[in-house]
C-alpha positions as a printed NumPy array, in Angstrom:
array([[  5.358,  -7.696, -20.515],
       [  3.804,  -4.698, -18.823],
       [  0.022,  -4.438, -18.89 ],
       [ -0.825,  -8.136, -19.278],
       [ -2.095,  -8.633, -15.717],
       [  0.786, -10.255, -13.811],
       [ -0.135,  -8.618, -10.506],
       [ -3.787,  -9.609, -10.839],
       [ -2.845, -13.225, -11.508],
       [ -0.599, -13.248,  -8.438],
       [ -3.341, -11.78 ,  -6.254],
       [ -5.739, -14.485,  -7.398],
       [ -3.132, -17.156,  -6.636],
       [ -2.725, -15.661,  -3.159],
       [ -6.313, -16.714,  -2.396],
       [ -5.228, -20.378,  -2.521],
       [ -4.616, -20.808,   1.193],
       [ -1.149, -21.741,   2.415],
       [  0.306, -23.072,  -0.838],
       [  2.211, -19.965,  -1.951],
       [  4.545, -17.381,  -0.462],
       [  3.966, -14.175,  -2.431],
       [  7.183, -12.174,  -2.386],
       [  7.241,  -8.39 ,  -2.194],
       [  7.705,  -6.047,  -5.174],
       [ 11.38 ,  -5.886,  -6.147],
       [ 11.765,  -2.233,  -5.104],
       [ 11.149,  -3.266,  -1.487],
       [ 14.297,  -5.397,  -1.411],
       [ 16.855,  -2.569,  -1.577],
       [ 17.186,   0.86 ,   0.028],
       [ 18.821,   2.111,  -3.163],
       [ 15.512,   2.37 ,  -5.005],
       [ 14.342,   6.007,  -5.025],
       [ 10.96 ,   6.869,  -3.534],
       [  9.625,   8.199,  -6.829],
       [  6.513,   7.66 ,  -8.943],
       [  5.149,   8.631, -12.34 ],
       [  7.193,  11.106, -14.419],
       [  9.841,  11.47 , -11.694],
       [ 10.484,   7.716, -11.769],
       [ 10.603,   7.786, -15.576],
       [ 13.274,  10.529, -15.495],
       [ 15.324,   8.614, -12.945],
       [ 15.104,   5.316, -14.847],
       [ 15.775,   6.634, -18.347],
       [ 17.793,   9.824, -17.73 ],
       [ 19.535,  10.061, -14.369],
       [ 20.778,   6.714, -13.059],
       [ 23.38 ,   4.936, -15.212],
       [ 22.266,   1.64 , -16.713],
       [ 25.176,  -0.082, -14.954],
       [ 23.985,   1.195, -11.57 ],
       [ 20.365,   0.357, -12.39 ],
       [ 21.377,  -3.217, -13.239],
       [ 23.386,  -3.393,  -9.993],
       [ 20.365,  -2.252,  -7.938],
       [ 18.147,  -4.796,  -9.683],
       [ 20.66 ,  -7.603,  -9.032],
       [ 21.066,  -6.587,  -5.383],
       [ 17.28 ,  -6.707,  -5.016],
       [ 17.077, -10.102,  -6.732],
       [ 19.677, -11.5  ,  -4.34 ],
       [ 17.694, -10.22 ,  -1.351],
       [ 14.42 , -11.532,  -2.766],
       [ 15.955, -14.973,  -3.282],
       [ 16.637, -15.126,   0.461],
       [ 13.008, -14.243,   1.265],
       [ 11.794, -17.816,   1.55 ],
       [  9.184, -19.625,   3.616],
       [  9.783, -23.31 ,   4.225],
       [  7.251, -25.621,   2.597],
       [  5.749, -22.977,   0.315],
       [  6.143, -22.201,  -3.366],
       [  7.797, -18.797,  -3.798],
       [  5.978, -16.544,  -6.277],
       [  7.919, -13.774,  -8.02 ],
       [  6.512, -10.902, -10.042],
       [  9.118, -11.447, -12.8  ],
       [ 11.963, -13.911, -12.419],
       [ 15.662, -13.11 , -12.806],
       [ 15.655, -13.861, -16.549],
       [ 12.823, -11.397, -17.111],
       [ 14.829,  -8.728, -15.312],
       [ 17.72 ,  -9.452, -17.642],
       [ 15.37 ,  -8.576, -20.505],
       [ 14.312,  -5.401, -18.652],
       [ 17.922,  -4.267, -18.266],
       [ 18.744,  -5.062, -21.888],
       [ 15.674,  -3.204, -23.177],
       [ 16.607,  -0.201, -21.02 ],
       [ 20.168,  -0.203, -22.386],
       [ 18.931,  -0.33 , -25.981],
       [ 16.358,   2.402, -25.401],
       [ 18.817,   4.758, -23.728],
       [ 21.959,   4.235, -25.807],
       [ 20.645,   2.909, -29.109],
       [ 22.87 ,  -0.166, -29.085],
       [ 21.583,  -3.319, -30.737],
       [ 19.555,  -5.638, -28.533],
       [ 22.108,  -8.458, -28.835],
       [ 24.894,  -6.228, -27.455],
       [ 22.581,  -5.029, -24.695],
       [ 21.843,  -8.624, -23.684],
       [ 25.585,  -9.41 , -23.681],
       [ 26.32 ,  -6.43 , -21.396],
       [ 23.457,  -7.384, -19.096],
       [ 24.614, -10.987, -18.943],
       [ 28.085,  -9.836, -17.9  ],
       [ 26.575,  -7.806, -15.034],
       [ 24.434, -10.718, -13.886],
       [ 27.302, -13.221, -14.046],
       [ 29.426, -10.917, -11.907],
       [ 26.919, -10.007,  -9.18 ],
       [ 23.921, -12.373,  -9.124],
       [ 24.572, -14.881,  -6.331],
       [ 22.063, -17.484,  -7.544],
       [ 20.736, -18.957, -10.754],
       [ 17.881, -20.912,  -9.248],
       [ 15.732, -23.133, -11.394],
       [ 12.563, -21.1  , -11.661],
       [  9.318, -22.407, -13.093],
       [  8.913, -19.592, -15.586],
       [  5.521, -18.508, -16.895],
       [  5.432, -15.981, -19.692],
       [  2.139, -14.167, -20.253],
       [  2.207, -13.408, -23.973],
       [  0.123, -10.361, -24.973],
       [ -2.225, -10.678, -27.911],
       [ -2.553,  -7.237, -29.467],
       [ -5.941,  -7.945, -31.022],
       [ -7.451,  -9.062, -27.736],
       [ -5.928,  -6.175, -25.804],
       [ -7.393,  -3.72 , -28.334],
       [-10.813,  -5.323, -27.91 ],
       [-10.817,  -4.583, -24.156],
       [ -9.104,  -1.21 , -24.312],
       [-12.356,   0.637, -23.545],
       [-12.31 ,  -0.946, -20.081],
       [ -8.532,  -0.979, -19.584],
       [ -8.058,   2.724, -20.271],
       [-10.254,   3.639, -17.286],
       [ -7.482,   2.327, -15.017],
       [ -4.604,   4.122, -16.739],
       [ -4.998,   7.257, -14.654],
       [ -1.316,   8.261, -14.835],
       [ -1.083,   8.54 , -18.621],
       [ -1.921,  12.229, -18.658],
       [  0.908,  13.012, -16.217],
       [  3.659,  12.14 , -18.696],
       [  5.159,  14.464, -21.277],
       [  4.903,  13.442, -24.926],
       [  8.575,  12.472, -25.194],
       [  8.18 ,  10.189, -22.165],
       [  5.261,   8.362, -23.763],
       [  7.233,   7.948, -27.007],
       [ 10.251,   6.681, -25.085],
       [  8.14 ,   4.225, -23.127],
       [  6.595,   2.867, -26.337],
       [ 10.115,   2.351, -27.72 ],
       [ 11.149,   0.626, -24.482],
       [  8.163,  -1.732, -24.706],
       [  9.09 ,  -2.637, -28.29 ],
       [ 12.674,  -3.289, -27.21 ],
       [ 11.444,  -5.328, -24.257],
       [  9.479,  -7.606, -26.561],
       [ 12.612,  -8.222, -28.602],
       [ 14.673,  -8.818, -25.468],
       [ 12.102, -11.261, -24.083],
       [ 12.075, -13.13 , -27.384],
       [ 15.844, -13.593, -27.252],
       [ 16.232, -14.238, -23.513],
       [ 13.534, -16.92 , -23.489],
       [ 14.26 , -18.412, -26.916],
       [ 16.115, -21.502, -25.703],
       [ 14.726, -22.093, -22.205],
       [ 11.706, -24.221, -21.133],
       [  9.275, -21.421, -20.394],
       [  5.526, -21.959, -20.052],
       [  3.738, -19.548, -22.389],
       [  0.142, -18.486, -21.764],
       [ -1.355, -16.293, -24.521],
       [ -3.406, -13.427, -23.085],
       [ -6.412, -13.885, -25.35 ],
       [ -9.176, -14.159, -22.768],
       [-10.434, -12.633, -19.48 ],
       [ -8.388, -12.562, -16.284],
       [-10.198, -15.522, -14.75 ],
       [ -9.555, -17.745, -17.778],
       [ -5.839, -16.919, -17.706],
       [ -5.841, -17.71 , -13.967],
       [ -7.379, -21.112, -14.585],
       [ -4.857, -21.882, -17.334],
       [ -2.103, -20.911, -14.892],
       [ -3.59 , -23.078, -12.137],
       [ -3.765, -26.052, -14.472],
       [ -0.064, -25.667, -15.319],
       [  0.941, -25.298, -11.662],
       [ -1.101, -28.345, -10.646],
       [  0.763, -30.418, -13.188],
       [  4.198, -28.986, -12.353],
       [  3.98 , -29.15 ,  -8.554],
       [  1.485, -31.94 ,  -7.923],
       [ -0.913, -29.607,  -6.131],
       [ -4.696, -29.362,  -6.482],
       [ -5.733, -25.782,  -7.101],
       [ -9.434, -25.641,  -7.93 ],
       [-10.505, -23.612, -10.975],
       [-12.081, -20.256, -10.175],
       [-15.566, -19.066, -11.211],
       [-16.26 , -22.376, -12.912],
       [-19.908, -22.274, -11.782],
       [-20.609, -18.731, -13.004],
       [-22.476, -18.62 , -16.285],
       [-23.735, -15.033, -16.122],
       [-23.626, -11.898, -13.986],
       [-25.957,  -9.055, -14.971],
       [-24.978,  -5.697, -13.498],
       [-27.356,  -2.707, -13.487],
       [-26.426,   0.943, -13.813],
       [-28.447,   4.103, -14.324],
       [-29.665,   7.217, -12.544],
       [-32.068,   7.222,  -9.6  ],
       [-35.521,   5.683, -10.097],
       [-34.532,   4.238, -13.472],
       [-35.7  ,   0.762, -12.416],
       [-32.526,  -1.058, -11.327],
       [-34.166,  -2.748,  -8.335],
       [-37.304,  -3.704, -10.26 ],
       [-35.318,  -5.259, -13.082],
       [-32.97 ,  -7.113, -10.712],
       [-35.926,  -8.481,  -8.778],
       [-37.563,  -9.539, -12.035],
       [-34.487, -11.668, -12.797],
       [-34.439, -12.968,  -9.21 ],
       [-37.866, -14.448,  -9.756],
       [-36.4  , -16.272, -12.758],
       [-33.633, -17.911, -10.747],
       [-30.924, -15.264, -10.52 ],
       [-29.235, -14.615,  -7.157],
       [-29.589, -10.903,  -6.38 ],
       [-26.507,  -9.131,  -4.982],
       [-25.763,  -5.589,  -3.822],
       [-22.28 ,  -4.143,  -4.317],
       [-22.512,  -2.275,  -1.008],
       [-22.346,  -5.625,   0.828],
       [-18.934,  -6.446,  -0.664],
       [-17.628,  -2.911,  -0.229],
       [-18.409,  -3.111,   3.484],
       [-16.591,  -6.455,   3.807],
       [-13.427,  -4.989,   2.275],
       [-13.619,  -1.825,   4.395],
       [-14.205,  -3.871,   7.555],
       [-10.757,  -5.419,   6.985],
       [ -9.261,  -1.929,   6.942],
       [ -8.568,  -2.075,   3.211],
       [ -9.42 ,   0.353,   0.434],
       [-12.502,  -0.782,  -1.474],
       [-10.934,  -0.59 ,  -4.941],
       [-12.849,  -2.132,  -7.855],
       [-10.324,  -4.973,  -7.904],
       [-10.668,  -5.793,  -4.207],
       [-14.468,  -5.594,  -4.293],
       [-14.59 ,  -7.78 ,  -7.413],
       [-12.385, -10.417,  -5.774],
       [-14.673, -10.409,  -2.728],
       [-17.667, -10.928,  -5.01 ],
       [-15.774, -13.723,  -6.755],
       [-15.061, -15.347,  -3.383],
       [-18.792, -15.231,  -2.611],
       [-19.57 , -16.973,  -5.903],
       [-16.931, -19.615,  -5.14 ],
       [-18.67 , -20.418,  -1.854],
       [-22.091, -20.511,  -3.54 ],
       [-20.953, -22.873,  -6.283],
       [-24.494, -24.157,  -6.808],
       [-25.614, -20.74 ,  -8.124],
       [-24.901, -20.031, -11.785],
       [-26.574, -16.667, -12.457],
       [-26.396, -13.425, -10.484],
       [-27.528,  -9.824, -10.655],
       [-25.457,  -6.982,  -9.193],
       [-26.634,  -3.541,  -8.108],
       [-25.775,  -0.749,  -8.348],
       [-23.118,   0.357, -10.813],
       [-22.716,   4.003,  -9.82 ],
       [-19.346,   4.454, -11.529],
       [-17.686,   2.814, -14.568],
       [-14.723,   1.274, -12.732],
       [-16.518,  -1.594, -11.046],
       [-18.306,  -2.885, -14.17 ],
       [-15.169,  -2.342, -16.253],
       [-13.065,  -4.471, -13.933],
       [-15.751,  -7.159, -13.724],
       [-15.787,  -7.321, -17.521],
       [-11.993,  -7.633, -17.586],
       [-12.255, -10.334, -14.936],
       [-15.17 , -12.371, -16.309],
       [-15.401, -11.41 , -19.979],
       [-18.725, -12.198, -21.646],
       [-20.022, -13.784, -18.438],
       [-20.409, -10.187, -17.181],
       [-23.254,  -8.276, -18.853],
       [-23.552,  -4.575, -18.052],
       [-27.055,  -3.107, -18.436],
       [-27.631,   0.637, -18.376],
       [-31.249,   1.582, -17.733],
       [-32.292,   4.855, -19.338],
       [-35.334,   6.839, -18.247],
       [-36.202,  10.514, -18.686],
       [-36.384,  12.742, -15.627],
       [-40.157,  13.199, -15.734],
       [-40.716,   9.445, -15.615],
       [-38.261,   9.042, -12.751],
       [-39.813,  11.902, -10.788],
       [-43.268,  10.387, -11.285],
       [-42.015,   7.047,  -9.936],
       [-40.374,   8.724,  -6.939],
       [-43.557,  10.649,  -6.196],
       [-45.574,   7.413,  -6.096],
       [-42.992,   5.433,  -4.149],
       [-42.318,   8.137,  -1.552],
       [-45.886,   9.369,  -1.285],
       [-44.832,  13.024,  -1.59 ],
       [-45.654,  16.025,  -3.746],
       [-44.04 ,  16.306,  -7.181],
       [-41.751,  19.185,  -6.139],
       [-40.379,  17.165,  -3.229],
       [-39.903,  14.105,  -5.438],
       [-38.066,  16.162,  -8.065],
       [-35.735,  17.633,  -5.436],
       [-34.904,  14.139,  -4.146],
       [-34.306,  12.711,  -7.613],
       [-32.073,  15.602,  -8.665],
       [-30.051,  15.393,  -5.453],
       [-29.423,  11.67 ,  -5.973],
       [-28.583,  12.283,  -9.628],
       [-25.911,  14.819,  -8.699],
       [-24.187,  12.27 ,  -6.494],
       [-24.31 ,   9.555,  -9.147],
       [-23.186,  11.92 , -11.897],
       [-20.215,  13.026,  -9.786],
       [-19.15 ,   9.379,  -9.553],
       [-19.326,   8.931, -13.336],
       [-22.662,   7.131, -13.624],
       [-23.14 ,   8.201, -17.246],
       [-19.837,   6.567, -18.233],
       [-21.371,   3.197, -17.393],
       [-23.499,   3.746, -20.479],
       [-20.342,   3.825, -22.634],
       [-19.242,   0.32 , -21.642],
       [-22.722,  -1.229, -21.323],
       [-23.599,  -4.338, -23.296],
       [-27.237,  -3.21 , -23.324],
       [-28.744,   0.274, -22.997],
       [-32.421,  -0.217, -22.284],
       [-35.056,   2.521, -22.394],
       [-37.263,   2.188, -19.327],
       [-39.191,   5.426, -19.786],
       [-42.484,   3.792, -20.663],
       [-45.151,   3.858, -17.975],
       [-45.836,   0.154, -18.496],
       [-43.297,  -1.583, -16.275],
       [-44.725,  -4.996, -17.122],
       [-44.181,  -4.468, -20.845],
       [-40.678,  -3.13 , -20.227],
       [-39.737,  -6.123, -18.103],
       [-41.003,  -8.491, -20.776],
       [-38.983,  -6.713, -23.473],
       [-35.93 ,  -6.668, -21.221],
       [-36.207, -10.403, -20.457],
       [-36.153, -11.07 , -24.186],
       [-33.013,  -8.929, -24.605],
       [-31.077, -10.823, -21.934],
       [-32.61 , -14.24 , -22.702],
       [-34.027, -14.687, -19.204]])
């Protein structure tokens, strides 16, 4: 189904050396796919192209993808041919209102006529758990940036399509040996369940990911709120202190965009190499996207802490640290705040596991209270 993390699971598998050949997205296997996105793609899919032609384009792409093989490697598909049968059937039902059984029959006729292979695929079905998905929706919705682009009727139609797709998947996979993984836990736990299944099926030895990580504490807050002091306090208690900037620079040095996902995977790779470390701190969470993705990735192993402090306290700290007059310190603090606020620093507070007031002048007392809150 859409929205259960297929692409993320494939990207994590791709970090397993030379075992897998990750195939391209299906739309890259035919010139007949339009170069459209968002609402324009929705109109084309559900209004303009006939379902028969859409099915033909999908089948043509599947045939081309099947020929994209690398000797000695396991081919990885984002949706196998049977899943695309369900997609076509759900589209037919959504557009023409025919019953799902008739839609599957029509789709099957198209596939029998034009699909040039029915390869035995090791099929993994990620089964969404609505309760779990609702519990993480506060983080997930930050990454659904396109939702506001669609007209109301498009959103209603897409919801109907998703309901039809569930029914189609239930019927298409009812009598085949598919491996079902319920999506009831963070991305990394689903990945490890997937790796365990693949190890058994293919006789390979994929190591579990993040097995040594027990806790990552990430700090957010405005300038001079105490992020560095609190992170260093945990360092003295055995935590390994990390800075997000380090991982951002690694990603950018490869010529890639430092998206939250890519930076998080780089951080995860670091933790894999330092398997003897179990607890980490991460600074600084200047926007909500990085902590949100880390929570989706690691679940409760990721604790987001937002440090609150009033402006007068922060200015006083800056004055002492910088050795400048109060007016100069205030100007510096406000300038840094504007940058952080423009990045969405306050939204980190909304997804934080702990909002801690660090306005008191007694840093020692605050650190002691904080250590009790995070059991460190």
